[in-house]
Amino acid sequence: MKLRIFLVVLVCMALAVLESVIPFLLHLRAARADLLLSVVLYLALHDDIVQGAALSAAAGYLSDLTSATPAFLYTFLAVLTFVVVRMAGSALKTEGGVQSAAIAFGASVIHSIVASMLFGFVLGVGFHLELAPLLWSAFGTALAAPFVFAILGRLDSGFPKAEGAVQGRIR
Amino acid sequence: MRSLLKRYRELIFVVALLAIPFSVFFVKAKKAREMTFLDRAVVALIAPVERILTGIAFVGIDAWQSYLALRRVREENVALRRENLRASTTLQQAAELRLENERLRRLLDFEDKQSGLRLLVARIVAVGASPHSHTLRIARGSDDGIVKGSPVIAPEGVVGMVSQLTGSYADVQLIVAPLSYVPALSQRTRSRSTVHGTGDISRCKLEYALRNDDLHEGDVLVTAGAPNSFPPGLRLGHVTNVQRKPVGLFTAAEVIPAVDFSRLDEVAVIVQPAAKPPADGIAEAPAGATP
């Protein structure tokens, strides 16, 4: 399983690079896919709790580091997303495709709203949310989610399923 | 106790993973991020890959643009010759104006406050990964003399400030970031205010502009200048959406940044020069010493 953890972290790093290079090269202002959020969703729907939460924290940490936002905002949000999606459990169970895109769209919208609220209130700059960039970003995340799910699904097919994976609740 | 811990270990682990990052974020949110050893190691792994990818993409873009340019080169050649003729005339006039400017400066005993500053051109290698971030990553770092807070500019105006850096890379916080505050001056009236980022990449908020200031739509704002900050006179943007309130001290307005942050390829970092050695290598005599 250590190899799987290493490979998932490696995928996260590759996605973090893509997430920061592609919008720059394509001059994208708003439609920026949150690839690491898709990783967290995949982990919440397919991984066991301890490993999934830890890997979600790692994905969030990478997001934090490549965004230069206040420390650990996205780490916290990644674990929170993992927990919430995990609790929704079997209702959201998906192997990819359109379903994963729909889940990614919803998760991205909620993630952006919670991030803006936390950022605004904790930093004392007030709640500021632009609807158009939020929806564009969610759209980009939804488009990218099936690909991220496919990459991680392909990676997981080489490993036996972890005991306790996807039970839809935290014991 | 041990059996209880064992029973709820998953719950405890997840709660700890939620509580620790939130506590750190809550406590340190308003402070500038200090990069740890792990942060530096991860950036050292990621940033060169970003740089290589960006470099490869730029080579491809350059090649394609060169091909397109070749196709248009004949017509452009004629147009450029005409333009060159006009430009050389303008150049002569500009040279004359420069000489006149220098003469006037000497006359007014004007000291160029920016002459002691060094501009370091830096290539952008990536933007902030999160859709909510307002940062750029540049391929220059503390090894090049950049420090946290170094101002970053583009030909159009102010870009932002260096917020975190490693030896070879630096992250630039744009002026539209919610944590950014830049002291500003109206170019027309010289009235002071502060340009505050809102998180919206296309506009900032104008704060502390006095209600009786003669502020108009389209007024150009420049940096007011402050120690260890932006030098004075750099273009920030122009004023829009001025809302005069019947009561209160200040006028509310918005600022459209002079720079289109989504179209930047290169920026310049303003670096404070190192302390100059004494002239001609002669050591300064210690205080009280006699020649």
Coordinates of C-alpha atoms in Angstrom, one line a residue, chain B residues 58-170:
Chain B
F58 CA 6.6 28.9 -25.1
V59 CA 9.0 27.3 -27.6
G60 CA 6.0 25.7 -29.4
I61 CA 4.1 29.0 -29.3
D62 CA 7.1 30.9 -30.5
A63 CA 7.6 28.5 -33.4
W64 CA 4.0 28.8 -34.5
Q65 CA 4.1 32.6 -34.2
S66 CA 7.3 32.7 -36.2
Y67 CA 5.6 30.7 -39.0
L68 CA 2.6 33.0 -39.0
A69 CA 4.8 36.0 -38.9
L70 CA 6.8 34.8 -42.0
R71 CA 3.6 34.7 -43.9
R72 CA 2.8 38.3 -43.2
V73 CA 6.4 39.6 -43.4
R74 CA 6.3 41.0 -46.9
E75 CA 3.4 43.4 -46.4
E76 CA 4.6 44.3 -42.9
N77 CA 8.0 45.1 -44.3
V78 CA 6.7 48.0 -46.4
A79 CA 4.6 49.2 -43.5
L80 CA 7.5 49.0 -41.2
R81 CA 9.7 51.0 -43.5
R82 CA 7.2 53.8 -43.4
E83 CA 6.8 53.5 -39.7
N84 CA 10.5 53.5 -39.2
L85 CA 10.7 56.8 -41.0
R86 CA 8.1 58.3 -38.7
A87 CA 9.7 56.7 -35.7
S88 CA 13.2 58.1 -36.4
T89 CA 11.7 61.5 -36.6
T90 CA 9.9 61.0 -33.3
L91 CA 13.1 59.6 -31.8
Q92 CA 15.0 62.7 -32.7
Q93 CA 12.3 64.8 -31.1
A94 CA 12.4 62.5 -28.0
A95 CA 16.2 62.8 -27.8
E96 CA 15.8 66.6 -27.8
L97 CA 13.1 66.4 -25.1
R98 CA 15.3 64.1 -23.0
L99 CA 18.1 66.6 -23.2
E100 CA 15.8 69.4 -22.3
N101 CA 14.4 67.3 -19.4
E102 CA 17.9 66.7 -18.1
R103 CA 18.7 70.4 -18.3
L104 CA 15.5 71.2 -16.4
R105 CA 16.3 68.5 -13.8
R106 CA 19.7 69.9 -13.2
L107 CA 18.1 73.3 -13.0
L108 CA 15.6 72.2 -10.3
D109 CA 18.3 70.1 -8.5
F110 CA 15.9 67.1 -8.8
E111 CA 17.0 63.9 -7.3
D112 CA 15.8 60.7 -9.1
K113 CA 14.6 58.6 -6.2
Q114 CA 14.4 55.5 -8.3
S115 CA 18.0 55.7 -9.5
G116 CA 19.1 53.5 -6.6
L117 CA 16.8 50.7 -7.5
R118 CA 17.5 47.7 -9.7
L119 CA 15.0 46.1 -12.0
L120 CA 15.2 42.4 -12.3
V121 CA 13.2 40.9 -15.2
A122 CA 11.6 37.6 -14.2
R123 CA 9.7 35.0 -16.3
I124 CA 6.4 33.8 -15.0
V125 CA 6.3 30.0 -14.7
A126 CA 2.9 29.4 -13.2
V127 CA -0.1 31.0 -11.6
G128 CA -1.6 30.1 -8.2
A129 CA -3.0 26.6 -8.5
S130 CA -6.3 27.2 -6.8
P131 CA -9.1 29.1 -8.7
H132 CA -9.4 31.4 -5.7
S133 CA -5.7 32.3 -5.5
H134 CA -4.2 35.6 -6.8
T135 CA -0.6 34.7 -7.2
L136 CA 2.0 34.3 -9.9
R137 CA 5.2 32.2 -9.6
I138 CA 8.3 33.7 -11.1
A139 CA 11.7 32.1 -11.8
R140 CA 13.6 34.4 -9.5
G141 CA 14.2 34.0 -5.8
S142 CA 16.3 35.0 -2.9
D143 CA 19.5 34.0 -4.7
D144 CA 18.8 36.9 -7.1
G145 CA 18.5 39.4 -4.3
I146 CA 14.7 39.3 -4.0
V147 CA 13.2 39.6 -0.5
K148 CA 9.7 39.1 0.8
G149 CA 7.8 42.3 0.0
S150 CA 9.8 43.2 -3.1
P151 CA 7.6 45.2 -5.4
V152 CA 6.7 43.6 -8.8
I153 CA 5.8 45.7 -11.8
A154 CA 5.0 45.3 -15.5
P155 CA 5.3 48.0 -18.3
E156 CA 1.6 48.8 -17.8
G157 CA 1.9 49.3 -14.0
V158 CA 2.0 47.6 -10.6
V159 CA 1.6 43.8 -10.5
G160 CA 2.0 43.0 -6.8
M161 CA 4.5 42.1 -4.1
V162 CA 6.6 39.0 -3.4
S163 CA 4.7 37.0 -0.7
Q164 CA 6.9 33.9 -0.3
L165 CA 10.1 32.7 -1.9
T166 CA 12.7 30.1 -2.1
G167 CA 16.2 30.4 -3.5
S168 CA 15.2 30.2 -7.2
Y169 CA 11.4 30.9 -7.2
A170 CA 9.1 33.5 -5.7

